[in-house]
mmCIF file of C-alpha atoms in Angstrom:
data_model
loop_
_atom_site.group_PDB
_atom_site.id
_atom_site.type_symbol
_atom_site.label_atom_id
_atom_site.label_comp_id
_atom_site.label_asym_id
_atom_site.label_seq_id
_atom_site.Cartn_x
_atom_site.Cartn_y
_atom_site.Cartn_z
ATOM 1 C CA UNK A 27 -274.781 -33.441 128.371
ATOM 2 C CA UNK A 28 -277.303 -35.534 127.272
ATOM 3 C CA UNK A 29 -280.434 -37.801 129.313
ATOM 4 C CA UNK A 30 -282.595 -40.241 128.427
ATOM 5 C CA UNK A 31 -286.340 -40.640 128.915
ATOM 6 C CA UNK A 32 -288.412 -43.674 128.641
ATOM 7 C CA UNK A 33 -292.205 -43.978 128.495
ATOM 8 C CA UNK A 34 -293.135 -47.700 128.831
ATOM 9 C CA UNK A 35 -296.681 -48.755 127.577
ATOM 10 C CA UNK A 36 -299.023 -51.835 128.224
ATOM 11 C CA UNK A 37 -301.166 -53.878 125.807
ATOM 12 C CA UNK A 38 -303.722 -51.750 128.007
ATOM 13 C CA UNK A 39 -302.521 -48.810 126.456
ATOM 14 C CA UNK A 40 -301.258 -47.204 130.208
ATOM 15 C CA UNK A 41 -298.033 -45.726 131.007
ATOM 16 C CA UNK A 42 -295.819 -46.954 133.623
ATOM 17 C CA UNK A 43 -295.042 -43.781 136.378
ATOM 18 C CA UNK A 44 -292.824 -43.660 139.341
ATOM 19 C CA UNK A 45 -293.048 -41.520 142.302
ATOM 20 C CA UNK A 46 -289.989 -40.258 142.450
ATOM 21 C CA UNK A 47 -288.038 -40.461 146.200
ATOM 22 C CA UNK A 48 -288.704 -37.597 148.490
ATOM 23 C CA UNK A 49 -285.042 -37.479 148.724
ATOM 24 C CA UNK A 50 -284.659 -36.262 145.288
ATOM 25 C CA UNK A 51 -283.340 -32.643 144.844
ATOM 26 C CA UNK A 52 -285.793 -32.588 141.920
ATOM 27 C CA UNK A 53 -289.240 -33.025 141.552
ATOM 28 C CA UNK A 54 -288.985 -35.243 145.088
ATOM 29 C CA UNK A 55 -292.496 -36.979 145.622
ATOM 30 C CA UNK A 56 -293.553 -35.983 141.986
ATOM 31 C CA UNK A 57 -295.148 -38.631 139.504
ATOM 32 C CA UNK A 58 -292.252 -39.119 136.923
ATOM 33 C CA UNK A 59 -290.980 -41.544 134.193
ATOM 34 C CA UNK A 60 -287.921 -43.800 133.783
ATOM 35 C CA UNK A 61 -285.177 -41.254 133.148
ATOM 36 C CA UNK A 62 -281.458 -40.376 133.465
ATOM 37 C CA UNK A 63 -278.599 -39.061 132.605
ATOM 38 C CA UNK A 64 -275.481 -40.930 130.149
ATOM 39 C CA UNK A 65 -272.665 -41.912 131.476
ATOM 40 C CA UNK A 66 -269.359 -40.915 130.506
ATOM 41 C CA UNK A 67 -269.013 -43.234 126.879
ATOM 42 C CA UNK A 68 -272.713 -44.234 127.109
ATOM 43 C CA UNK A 69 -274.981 -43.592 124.128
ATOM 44 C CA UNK A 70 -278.777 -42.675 125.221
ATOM 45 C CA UNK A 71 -280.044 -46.389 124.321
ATOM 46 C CA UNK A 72 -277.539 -47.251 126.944
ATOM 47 C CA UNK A 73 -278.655 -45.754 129.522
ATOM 48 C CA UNK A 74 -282.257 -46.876 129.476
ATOM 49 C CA UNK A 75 -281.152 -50.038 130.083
ATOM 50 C CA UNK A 76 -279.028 -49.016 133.042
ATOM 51 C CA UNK A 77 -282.120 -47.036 134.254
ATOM 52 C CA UNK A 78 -285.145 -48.964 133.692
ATOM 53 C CA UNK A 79 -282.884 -51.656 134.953
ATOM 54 C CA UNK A 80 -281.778 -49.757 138.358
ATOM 55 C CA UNK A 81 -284.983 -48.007 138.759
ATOM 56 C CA UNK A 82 -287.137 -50.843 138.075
ATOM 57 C CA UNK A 83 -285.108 -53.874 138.267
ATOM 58 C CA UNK A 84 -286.316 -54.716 134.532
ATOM 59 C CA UNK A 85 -284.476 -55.977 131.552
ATOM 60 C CA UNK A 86 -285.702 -54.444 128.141
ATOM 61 C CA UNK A 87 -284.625 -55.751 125.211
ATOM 62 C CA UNK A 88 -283.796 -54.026 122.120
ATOM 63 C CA UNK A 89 -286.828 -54.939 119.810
ATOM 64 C CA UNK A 90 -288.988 -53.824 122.649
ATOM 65 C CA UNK A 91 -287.336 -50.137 122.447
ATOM 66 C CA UNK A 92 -288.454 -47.144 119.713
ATOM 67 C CA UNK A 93 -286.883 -44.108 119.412
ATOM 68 C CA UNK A 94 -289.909 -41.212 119.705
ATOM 69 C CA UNK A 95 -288.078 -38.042 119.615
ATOM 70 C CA UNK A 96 -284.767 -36.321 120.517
ATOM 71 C CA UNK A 97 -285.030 -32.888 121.703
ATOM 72 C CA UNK A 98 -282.784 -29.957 123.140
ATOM 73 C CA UNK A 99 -283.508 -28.430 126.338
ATOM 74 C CA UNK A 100 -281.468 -25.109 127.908
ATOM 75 C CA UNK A 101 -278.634 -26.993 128.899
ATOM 76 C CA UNK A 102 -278.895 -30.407 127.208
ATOM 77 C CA UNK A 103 -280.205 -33.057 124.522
ATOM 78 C CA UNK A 104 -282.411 -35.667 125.094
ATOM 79 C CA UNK A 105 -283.616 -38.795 123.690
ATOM 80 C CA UNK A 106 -287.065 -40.257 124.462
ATOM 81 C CA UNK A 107 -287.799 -43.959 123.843
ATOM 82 C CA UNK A 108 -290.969 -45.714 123.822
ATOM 83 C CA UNK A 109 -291.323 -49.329 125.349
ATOM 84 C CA UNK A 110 -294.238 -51.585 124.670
ATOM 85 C CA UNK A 111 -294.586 -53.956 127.008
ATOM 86 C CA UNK A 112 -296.810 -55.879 130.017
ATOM 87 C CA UNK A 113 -294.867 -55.660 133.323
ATOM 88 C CA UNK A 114 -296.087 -57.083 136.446
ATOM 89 C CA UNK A 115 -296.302 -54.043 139.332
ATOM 90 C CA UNK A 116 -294.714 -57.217 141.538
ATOM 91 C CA UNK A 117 -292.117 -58.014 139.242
ATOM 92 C CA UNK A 118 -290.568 -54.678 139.839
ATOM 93 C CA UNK A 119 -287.683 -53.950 142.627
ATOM 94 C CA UNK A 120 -287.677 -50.037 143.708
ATOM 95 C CA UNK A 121 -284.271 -48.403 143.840
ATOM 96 C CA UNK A 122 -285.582 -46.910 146.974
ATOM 97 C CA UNK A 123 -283.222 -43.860 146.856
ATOM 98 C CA UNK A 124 -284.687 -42.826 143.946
ATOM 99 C CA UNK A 125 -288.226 -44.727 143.306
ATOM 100 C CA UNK A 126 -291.149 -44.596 146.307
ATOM 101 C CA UNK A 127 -294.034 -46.082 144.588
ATOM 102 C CA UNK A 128 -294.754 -47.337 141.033
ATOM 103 C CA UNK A 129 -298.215 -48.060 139.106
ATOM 104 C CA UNK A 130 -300.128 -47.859 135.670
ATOM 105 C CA UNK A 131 -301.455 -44.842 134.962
ATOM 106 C CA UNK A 132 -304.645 -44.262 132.250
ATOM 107 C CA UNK A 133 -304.668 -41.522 130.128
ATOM 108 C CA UNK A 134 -307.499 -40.061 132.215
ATOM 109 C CA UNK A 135 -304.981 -40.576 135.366
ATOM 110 C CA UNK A 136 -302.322 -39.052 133.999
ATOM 111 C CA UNK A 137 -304.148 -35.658 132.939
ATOM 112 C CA UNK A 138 -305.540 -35.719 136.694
ATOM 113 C CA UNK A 139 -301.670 -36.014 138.221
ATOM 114 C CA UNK A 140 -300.747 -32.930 135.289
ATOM 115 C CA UNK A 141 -303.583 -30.830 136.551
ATOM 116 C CA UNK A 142 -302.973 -30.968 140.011
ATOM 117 C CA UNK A 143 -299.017 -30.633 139.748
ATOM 118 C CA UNK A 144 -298.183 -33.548 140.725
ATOM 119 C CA UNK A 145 -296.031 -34.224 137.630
ATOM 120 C CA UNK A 146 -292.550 -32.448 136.454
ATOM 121 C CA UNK A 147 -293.390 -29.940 133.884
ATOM 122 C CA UNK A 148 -291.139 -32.212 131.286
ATOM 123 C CA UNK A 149 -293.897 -34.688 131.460
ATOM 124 C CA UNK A 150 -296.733 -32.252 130.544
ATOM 125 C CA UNK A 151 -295.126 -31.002 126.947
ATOM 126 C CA UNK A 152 -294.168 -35.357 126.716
ATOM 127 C CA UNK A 153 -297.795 -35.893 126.931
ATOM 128 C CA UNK A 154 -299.341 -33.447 124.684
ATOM 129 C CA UNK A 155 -297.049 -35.264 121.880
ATOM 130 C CA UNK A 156 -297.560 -38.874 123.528
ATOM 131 C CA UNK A 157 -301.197 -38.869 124.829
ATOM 132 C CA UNK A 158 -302.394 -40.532 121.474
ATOM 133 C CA UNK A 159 -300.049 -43.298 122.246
ATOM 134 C CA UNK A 160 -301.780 -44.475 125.436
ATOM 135 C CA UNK A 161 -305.424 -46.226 125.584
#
């Protein structure tokens, strides 16, 4: 199996973060990233566009996309892609089922929502490689 993850950056140097649905099995109500599993005969780029494009309603294109790092967990491989680019919070359309609340998150934010839990634990390890990346 194999998943793709997706940080997405502003010229402000913050990170895009969804609350994930509190009908999730995992991680409900916890402050995630765009992220997903391929699809049968997708490759990982694929399916951040399906995702950030279900999730978020946003297009990305493919100059707006860098590859970070690929990495194997227990029982999979995944890919995680960096997007640079200024969204507008009302632009976005929540998939509801799996998306509650979305917002740009500082560096100092972010290590606040990781301190108190309120994060998956994937995102703490992301952000000890990624934190120079934002502001």
């Amino acid at each position: 199996a194999q998943g793709a993850h997706v940080w997405i950056i502003n010229s402000k140097g913050e990170l895009l973060i969804q609350k994930r649905s509190s009908t999730k099995r995992l991680y409900p109500n916890l402050w995630s990233i765009t992220s997903g599993g391929t699809d049968k005969g997708e490759t990982t780029l694929d399916t951040v566009y399906r995702e950030v494009k279900e999730e978020l309603g946003i297009e990305i294109k493919p100059e707006e996309l860098e590859l970070m790092m690929s990495y194997k967990r227990n029982h999979d491989f995944v890919d995680v892609y960096l997007v640079r680019k200024d969204i507008d919070l009302k632009d976005i359309t929540m998939q509801t089922e799996e998306v509650s609340e979305v917002k740009w998150a500082s560096k100092e934010e972010l290590e606040n929502l990781i301190k108190e839990n309120q994060t998956p634990k994937s995102l703490q390890i992301y952000f000890e490689f990624l934190k120079n990346l934002i502001n």
